Tab-separated table of C-alpha atoms in Angstrom:
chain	number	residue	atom	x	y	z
A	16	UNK	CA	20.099	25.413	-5.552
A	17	UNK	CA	18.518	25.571	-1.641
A	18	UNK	CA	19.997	24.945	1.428
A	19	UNK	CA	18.065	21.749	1.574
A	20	UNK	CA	18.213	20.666	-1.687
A	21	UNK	CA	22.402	21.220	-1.666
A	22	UNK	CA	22.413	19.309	1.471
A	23	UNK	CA	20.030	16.223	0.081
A	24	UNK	CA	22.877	16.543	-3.122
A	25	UNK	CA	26.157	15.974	-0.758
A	26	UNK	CA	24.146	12.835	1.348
A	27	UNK	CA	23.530	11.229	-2.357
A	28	UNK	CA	27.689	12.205	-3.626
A	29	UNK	CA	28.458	10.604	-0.062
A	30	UNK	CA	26.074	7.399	-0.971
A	31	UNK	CA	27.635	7.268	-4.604
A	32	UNK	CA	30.863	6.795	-3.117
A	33	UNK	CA	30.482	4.799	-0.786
A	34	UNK	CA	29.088	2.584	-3.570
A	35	UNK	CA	31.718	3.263	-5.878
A	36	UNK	CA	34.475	1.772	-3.019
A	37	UNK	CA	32.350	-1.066	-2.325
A	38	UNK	CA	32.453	-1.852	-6.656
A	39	UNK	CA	28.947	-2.575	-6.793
A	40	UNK	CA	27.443	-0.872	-9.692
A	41	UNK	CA	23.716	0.915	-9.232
A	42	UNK	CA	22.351	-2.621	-10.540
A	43	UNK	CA	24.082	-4.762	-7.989
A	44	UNK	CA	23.596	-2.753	-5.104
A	45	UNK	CA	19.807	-2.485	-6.023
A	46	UNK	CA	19.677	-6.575	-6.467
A	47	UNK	CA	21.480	-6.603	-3.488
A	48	UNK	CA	19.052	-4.220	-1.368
A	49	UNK	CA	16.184	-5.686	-2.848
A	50	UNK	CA	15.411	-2.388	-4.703
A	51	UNK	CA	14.567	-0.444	-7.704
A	52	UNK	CA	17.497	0.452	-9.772
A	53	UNK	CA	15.630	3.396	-10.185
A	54	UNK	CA	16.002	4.072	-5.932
A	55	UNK	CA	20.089	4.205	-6.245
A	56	UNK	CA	19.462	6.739	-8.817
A	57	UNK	CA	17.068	8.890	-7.266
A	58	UNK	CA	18.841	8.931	-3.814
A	59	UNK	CA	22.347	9.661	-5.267
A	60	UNK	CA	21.162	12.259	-7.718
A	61	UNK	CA	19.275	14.138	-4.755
A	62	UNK	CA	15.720	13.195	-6.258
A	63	UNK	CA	14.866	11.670	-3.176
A	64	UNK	CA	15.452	11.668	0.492
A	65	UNK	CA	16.852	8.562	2.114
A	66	UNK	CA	15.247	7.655	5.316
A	67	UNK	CA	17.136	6.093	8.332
A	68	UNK	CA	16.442	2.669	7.301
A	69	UNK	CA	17.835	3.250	4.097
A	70	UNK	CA	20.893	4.783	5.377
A	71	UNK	CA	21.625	2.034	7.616
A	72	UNK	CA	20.711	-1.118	4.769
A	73	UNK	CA	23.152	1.320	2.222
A	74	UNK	CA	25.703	1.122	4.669
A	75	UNK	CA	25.629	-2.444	5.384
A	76	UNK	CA	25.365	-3.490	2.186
A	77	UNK	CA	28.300	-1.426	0.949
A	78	UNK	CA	30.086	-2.250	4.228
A	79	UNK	CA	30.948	0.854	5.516
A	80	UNK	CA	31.546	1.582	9.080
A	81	UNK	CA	29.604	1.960	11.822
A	82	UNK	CA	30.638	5.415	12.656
A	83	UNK	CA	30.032	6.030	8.296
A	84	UNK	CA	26.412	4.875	8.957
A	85	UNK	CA	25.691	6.677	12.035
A	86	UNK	CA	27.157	9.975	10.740
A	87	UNK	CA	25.149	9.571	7.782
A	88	UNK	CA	21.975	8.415	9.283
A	89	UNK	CA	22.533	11.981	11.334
A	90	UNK	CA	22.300	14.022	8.022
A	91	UNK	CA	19.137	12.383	6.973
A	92	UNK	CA	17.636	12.575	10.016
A	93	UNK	CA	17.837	16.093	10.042
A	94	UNK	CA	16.802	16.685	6.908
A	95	UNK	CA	13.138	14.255	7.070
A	96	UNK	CA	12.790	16.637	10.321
A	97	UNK	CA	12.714	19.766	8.094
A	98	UNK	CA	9.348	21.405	7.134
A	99	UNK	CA	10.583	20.940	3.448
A	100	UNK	CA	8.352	23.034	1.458
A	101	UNK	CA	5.744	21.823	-1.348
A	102	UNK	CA	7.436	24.005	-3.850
A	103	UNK	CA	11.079	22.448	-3.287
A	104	UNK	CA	9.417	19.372	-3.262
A	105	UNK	CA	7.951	19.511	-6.395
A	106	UNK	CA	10.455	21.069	-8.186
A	107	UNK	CA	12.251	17.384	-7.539
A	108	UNK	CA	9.704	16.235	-10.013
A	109	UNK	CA	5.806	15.194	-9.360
A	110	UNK	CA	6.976	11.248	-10.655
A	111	UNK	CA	9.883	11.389	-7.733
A	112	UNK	CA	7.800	12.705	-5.146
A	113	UNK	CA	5.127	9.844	-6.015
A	114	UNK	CA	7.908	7.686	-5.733
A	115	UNK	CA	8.769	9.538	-2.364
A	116	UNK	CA	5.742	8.505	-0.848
A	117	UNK	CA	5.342	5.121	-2.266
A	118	UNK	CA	8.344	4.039	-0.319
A	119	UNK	CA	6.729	5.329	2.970
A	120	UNK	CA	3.591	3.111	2.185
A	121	UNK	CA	5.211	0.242	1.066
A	122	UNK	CA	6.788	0.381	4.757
A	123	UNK	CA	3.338	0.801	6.717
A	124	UNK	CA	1.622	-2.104	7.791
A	125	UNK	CA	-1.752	0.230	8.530
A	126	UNK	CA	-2.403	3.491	6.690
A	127	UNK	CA	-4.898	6.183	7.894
A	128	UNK	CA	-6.316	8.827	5.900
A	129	UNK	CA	-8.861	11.313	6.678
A	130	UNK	CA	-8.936	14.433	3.101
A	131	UNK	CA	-11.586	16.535	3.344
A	132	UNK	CA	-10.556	18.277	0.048
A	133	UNK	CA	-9.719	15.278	-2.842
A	134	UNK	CA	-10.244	11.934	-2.975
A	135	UNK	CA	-7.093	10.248	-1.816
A	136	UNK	CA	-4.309	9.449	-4.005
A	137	UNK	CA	-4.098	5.580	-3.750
A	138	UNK	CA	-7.943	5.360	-4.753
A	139	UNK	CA	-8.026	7.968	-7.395
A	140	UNK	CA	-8.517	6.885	-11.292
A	141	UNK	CA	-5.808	7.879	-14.192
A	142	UNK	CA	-8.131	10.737	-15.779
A	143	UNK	CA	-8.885	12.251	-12.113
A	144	UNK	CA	-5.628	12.099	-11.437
A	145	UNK	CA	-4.432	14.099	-14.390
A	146	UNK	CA	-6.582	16.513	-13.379
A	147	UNK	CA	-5.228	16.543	-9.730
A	148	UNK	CA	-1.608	17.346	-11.115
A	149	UNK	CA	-2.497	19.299	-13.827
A	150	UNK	CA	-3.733	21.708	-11.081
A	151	UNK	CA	-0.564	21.218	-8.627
A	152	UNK	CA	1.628	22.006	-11.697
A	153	UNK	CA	0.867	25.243	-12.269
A	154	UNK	CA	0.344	25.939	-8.437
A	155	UNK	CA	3.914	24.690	-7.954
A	156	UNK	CA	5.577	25.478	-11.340
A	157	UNK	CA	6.620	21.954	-10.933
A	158	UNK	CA	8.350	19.944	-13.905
A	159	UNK	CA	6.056	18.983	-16.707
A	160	UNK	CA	5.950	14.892	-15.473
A	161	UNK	CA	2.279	14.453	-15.442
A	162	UNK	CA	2.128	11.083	-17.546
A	163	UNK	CA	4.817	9.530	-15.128
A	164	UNK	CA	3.634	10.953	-12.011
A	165	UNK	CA	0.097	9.509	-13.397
A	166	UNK	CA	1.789	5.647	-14.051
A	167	UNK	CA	3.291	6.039	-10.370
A	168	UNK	CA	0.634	6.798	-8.707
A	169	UNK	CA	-1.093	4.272	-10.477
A	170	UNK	CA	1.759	1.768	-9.352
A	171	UNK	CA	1.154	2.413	-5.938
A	172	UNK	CA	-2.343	1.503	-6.055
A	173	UNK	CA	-1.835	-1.954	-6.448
A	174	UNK	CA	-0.665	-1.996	-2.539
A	175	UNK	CA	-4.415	-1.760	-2.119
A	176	UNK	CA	-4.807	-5.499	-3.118
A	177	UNK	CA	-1.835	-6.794	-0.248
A	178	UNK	CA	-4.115	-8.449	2.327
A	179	UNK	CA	-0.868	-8.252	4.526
A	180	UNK	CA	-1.962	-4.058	4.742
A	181	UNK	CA	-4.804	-2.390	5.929
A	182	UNK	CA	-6.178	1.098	4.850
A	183	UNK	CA	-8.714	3.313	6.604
A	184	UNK	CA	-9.621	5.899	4.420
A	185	UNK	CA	-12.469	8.765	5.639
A	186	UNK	CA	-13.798	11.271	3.439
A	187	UNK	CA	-16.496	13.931	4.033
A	188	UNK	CA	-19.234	14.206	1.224
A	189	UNK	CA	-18.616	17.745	-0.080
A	190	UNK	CA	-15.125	15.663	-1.556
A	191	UNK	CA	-17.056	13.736	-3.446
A	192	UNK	CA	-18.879	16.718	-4.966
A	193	UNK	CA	-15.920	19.193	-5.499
A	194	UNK	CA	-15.477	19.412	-9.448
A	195	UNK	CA	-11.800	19.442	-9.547
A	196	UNK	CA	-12.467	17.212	-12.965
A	197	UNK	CA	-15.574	17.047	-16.165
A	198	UNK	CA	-18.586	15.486	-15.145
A	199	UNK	CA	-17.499	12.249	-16.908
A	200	UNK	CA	-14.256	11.533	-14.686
A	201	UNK	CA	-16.475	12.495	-11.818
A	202	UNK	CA	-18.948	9.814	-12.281
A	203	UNK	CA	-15.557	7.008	-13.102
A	204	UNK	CA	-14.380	8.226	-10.474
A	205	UNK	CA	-17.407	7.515	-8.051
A	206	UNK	CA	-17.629	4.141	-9.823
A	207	UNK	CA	-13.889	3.490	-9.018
A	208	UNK	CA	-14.645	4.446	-5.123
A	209	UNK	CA	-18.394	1.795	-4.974
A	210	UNK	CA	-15.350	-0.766	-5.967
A	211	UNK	CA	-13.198	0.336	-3.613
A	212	UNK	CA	-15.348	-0.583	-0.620
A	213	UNK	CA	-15.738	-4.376	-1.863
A	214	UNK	CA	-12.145	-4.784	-0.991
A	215	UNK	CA	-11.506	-6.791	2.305
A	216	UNK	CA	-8.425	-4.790	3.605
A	217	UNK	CA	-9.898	-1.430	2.787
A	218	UNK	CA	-12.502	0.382	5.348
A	219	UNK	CA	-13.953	2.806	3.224
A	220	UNK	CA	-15.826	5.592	5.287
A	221	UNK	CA	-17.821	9.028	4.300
A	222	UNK	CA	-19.299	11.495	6.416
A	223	UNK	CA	-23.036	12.827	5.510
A	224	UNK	CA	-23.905	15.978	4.997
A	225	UNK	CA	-26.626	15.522	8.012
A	226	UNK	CA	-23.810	13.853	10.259
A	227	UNK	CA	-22.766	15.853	13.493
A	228	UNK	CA	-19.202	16.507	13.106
A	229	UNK	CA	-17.365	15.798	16.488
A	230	UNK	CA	-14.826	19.190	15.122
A	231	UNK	CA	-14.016	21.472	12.012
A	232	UNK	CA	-12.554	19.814	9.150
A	233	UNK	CA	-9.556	21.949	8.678
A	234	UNK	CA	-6.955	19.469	6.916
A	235	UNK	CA	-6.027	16.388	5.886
A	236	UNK	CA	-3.934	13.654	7.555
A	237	UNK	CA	-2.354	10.487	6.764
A	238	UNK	CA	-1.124	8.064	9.774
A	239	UNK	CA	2.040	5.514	8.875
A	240	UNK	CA	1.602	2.808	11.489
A	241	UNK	CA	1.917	4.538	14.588
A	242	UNK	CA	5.787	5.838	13.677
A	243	UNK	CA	4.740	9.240	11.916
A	244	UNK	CA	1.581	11.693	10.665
A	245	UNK	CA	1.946	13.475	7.722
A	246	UNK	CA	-0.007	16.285	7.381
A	247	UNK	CA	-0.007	18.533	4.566
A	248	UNK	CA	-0.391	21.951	4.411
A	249	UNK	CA	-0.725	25.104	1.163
A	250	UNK	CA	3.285	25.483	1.253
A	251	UNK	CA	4.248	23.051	3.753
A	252	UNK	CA	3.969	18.735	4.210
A	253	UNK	CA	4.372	18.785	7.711
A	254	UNK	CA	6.053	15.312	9.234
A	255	UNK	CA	5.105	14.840	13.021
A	256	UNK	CA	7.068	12.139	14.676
A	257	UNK	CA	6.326	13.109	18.751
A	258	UNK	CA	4.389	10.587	20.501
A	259	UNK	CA	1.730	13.724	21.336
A	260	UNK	CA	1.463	14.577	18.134
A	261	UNK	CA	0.049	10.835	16.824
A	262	UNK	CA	-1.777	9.912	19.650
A	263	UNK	CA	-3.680	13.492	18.956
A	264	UNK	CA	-4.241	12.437	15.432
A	265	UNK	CA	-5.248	8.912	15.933
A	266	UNK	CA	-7.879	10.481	18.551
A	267	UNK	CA	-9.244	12.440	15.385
A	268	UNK	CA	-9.216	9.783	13.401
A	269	UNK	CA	-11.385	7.707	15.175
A	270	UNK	CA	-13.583	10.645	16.310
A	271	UNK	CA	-14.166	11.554	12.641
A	272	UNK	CA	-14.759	7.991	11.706
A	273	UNK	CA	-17.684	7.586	14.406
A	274	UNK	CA	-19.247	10.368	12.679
A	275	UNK	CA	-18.375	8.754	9.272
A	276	UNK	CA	-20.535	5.927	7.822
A	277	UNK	CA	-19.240	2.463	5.969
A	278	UNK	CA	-19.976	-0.224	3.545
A	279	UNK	CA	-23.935	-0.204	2.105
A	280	UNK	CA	-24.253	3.100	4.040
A	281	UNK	CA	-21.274	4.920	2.489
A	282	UNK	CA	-22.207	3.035	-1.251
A	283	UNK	CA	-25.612	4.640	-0.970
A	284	UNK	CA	-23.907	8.145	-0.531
A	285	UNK	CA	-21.513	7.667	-3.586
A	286	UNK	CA	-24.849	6.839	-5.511
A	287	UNK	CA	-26.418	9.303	-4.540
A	288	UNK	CA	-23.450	11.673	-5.551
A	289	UNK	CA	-23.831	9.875	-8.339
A	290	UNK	CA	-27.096	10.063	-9.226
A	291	UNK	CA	-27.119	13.987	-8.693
A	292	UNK	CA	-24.779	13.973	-11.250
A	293	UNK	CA	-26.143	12.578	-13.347
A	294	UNK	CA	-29.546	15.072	-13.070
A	295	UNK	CA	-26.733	17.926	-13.849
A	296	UNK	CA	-25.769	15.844	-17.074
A	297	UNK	CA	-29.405	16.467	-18.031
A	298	UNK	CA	-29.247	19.925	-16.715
A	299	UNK	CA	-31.790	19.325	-14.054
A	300	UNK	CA	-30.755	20.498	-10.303
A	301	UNK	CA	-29.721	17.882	-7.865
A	302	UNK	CA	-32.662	17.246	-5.024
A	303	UNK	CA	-31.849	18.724	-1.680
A	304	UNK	CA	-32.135	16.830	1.300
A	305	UNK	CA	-34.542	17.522	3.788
């Protein structure tokens, strides 16, 4: 076991007991948090990290002290500030990670997203998906979860459809042409995307080919409110919480969305993703812009 993952393991023993004194069982304290059962589970067994905020509601609703709470608020703190690595992370499990980062969205009021590599999670389709963590897998060695990493992320998609949130999501073109999937879940997935845009919380944005691009597009980023950016890296999900850091990151955001086009505009790229596609079906070459 790591360093980090033995620490996570004595912050969930700590939260089990504190439970265990209060005599609530994993049900009650979940009814009583508002929670999945499956969350008291995950945190105790060191499948997940608890956050601050779910330090402090554990400790209030198990009434523990004040000094309990902040001493364990402390040890989670300092373990969301570590650079955990992707491969730790995924040995945890691709379903608990999913589940990892659903909490974190269901706690944003306005998520940003620029991925110049894959089409983002929350708008991806099951059979794209699969192919997505079929890939990370074997990159990772991670536990063989697929089908419930595949129902999770599917669970967090229906977020999309709370008008209380709003999502800005920018993608370059060349991610809508990478074949990381068959032809056939390349097209569903395009379809999935022309859908996406009709929604009324979602601004759906993708950058041309023939667009100037106001910088390199190096990585990907996603912005929680304005509390955090998480931006993942090969080996690393990096979790940048300094006020210089987001501002810095919301200034690319918006930069890279000036250069990005929306509604009709960014439907008449997908088609005409799609309808290259489609020509490659037929095993004709796509037309070339001039």
């Amino acid at each position: 076991m790591s360093e980090f993952q033995q620490a996570r393991a004595d912050l969930g023993a700590q939260l089990r007991q504190l439970r265990e004194a209060a005599r609530l069982s994993g049900k009650d304290l979940a009814e009583r948090l508002r929670w999945q059962a499956s969350k008291i589970s995950r945190l105790e067994n060191a499948r997940q990290t608890a956050t601050e905020d779910d330090i402090v509601l554990w400790g209030r609703a198990v009434q523990a002290t004040p000094e309990t709470i902040e001493e364990l608020v402390e040890q989670a703190s300092a373990l969301l500030e570590r650079q955990d690595s992707w491969r730790q992370r995924h040995r945890s499990g691709l379903a608990a990670l999913q589940e990892d980062i659903r909490e974190m969205e269901a706690r944003t009021t306005l998520l940003r997203v620029f991925e110049p590599g894959v089409v983002i999670g929350l708008l991806q389709t099951t059979e794209y998906a699969r192919s997505i963590f079929t890939r990370i897998k074997r990159l990772y060695n991670a536990p063989d979860e697929i089908d419930a990493a595949i129902r999770v992320r599917m669970q967090r998609q229906e977020i999309l459809y709370d008008q209380n949130k709003k999502f800005r999501f920018v993608l370059p073109e060349a991610t809508l042409r990478y074949r990381l999937a068959p032809l056939d879940v390349m097209r569903g997935q395009l379809d999935r995307l022309l859908a996406v845009t009709a929604l009324p919380n979602v601004e759906f944005g993708v950058i041309p080919f023939e667009a100037p691009l106001p910088s390199a597009l190096l990585n990907g980023f996603w912005i929680y409110d304005e509390d955090h950016v998480a931006v993942p890296t090969r080996t690393r999900d990096l979790i940048l919480r300094d006020p210089d850091d987001i501002a810095f990151y919301m200034r690319a955001f918006e930069e890279l969305s000036e250069a990005a086009v929306f509604r009709d505009e960014a439907r008449s790229v997908i088609v005409r993703v799609l309808e290259d596609f489609a020509r490659q079906s037929a095993g004709k070459k796509p037309q070339l812009l001039d």
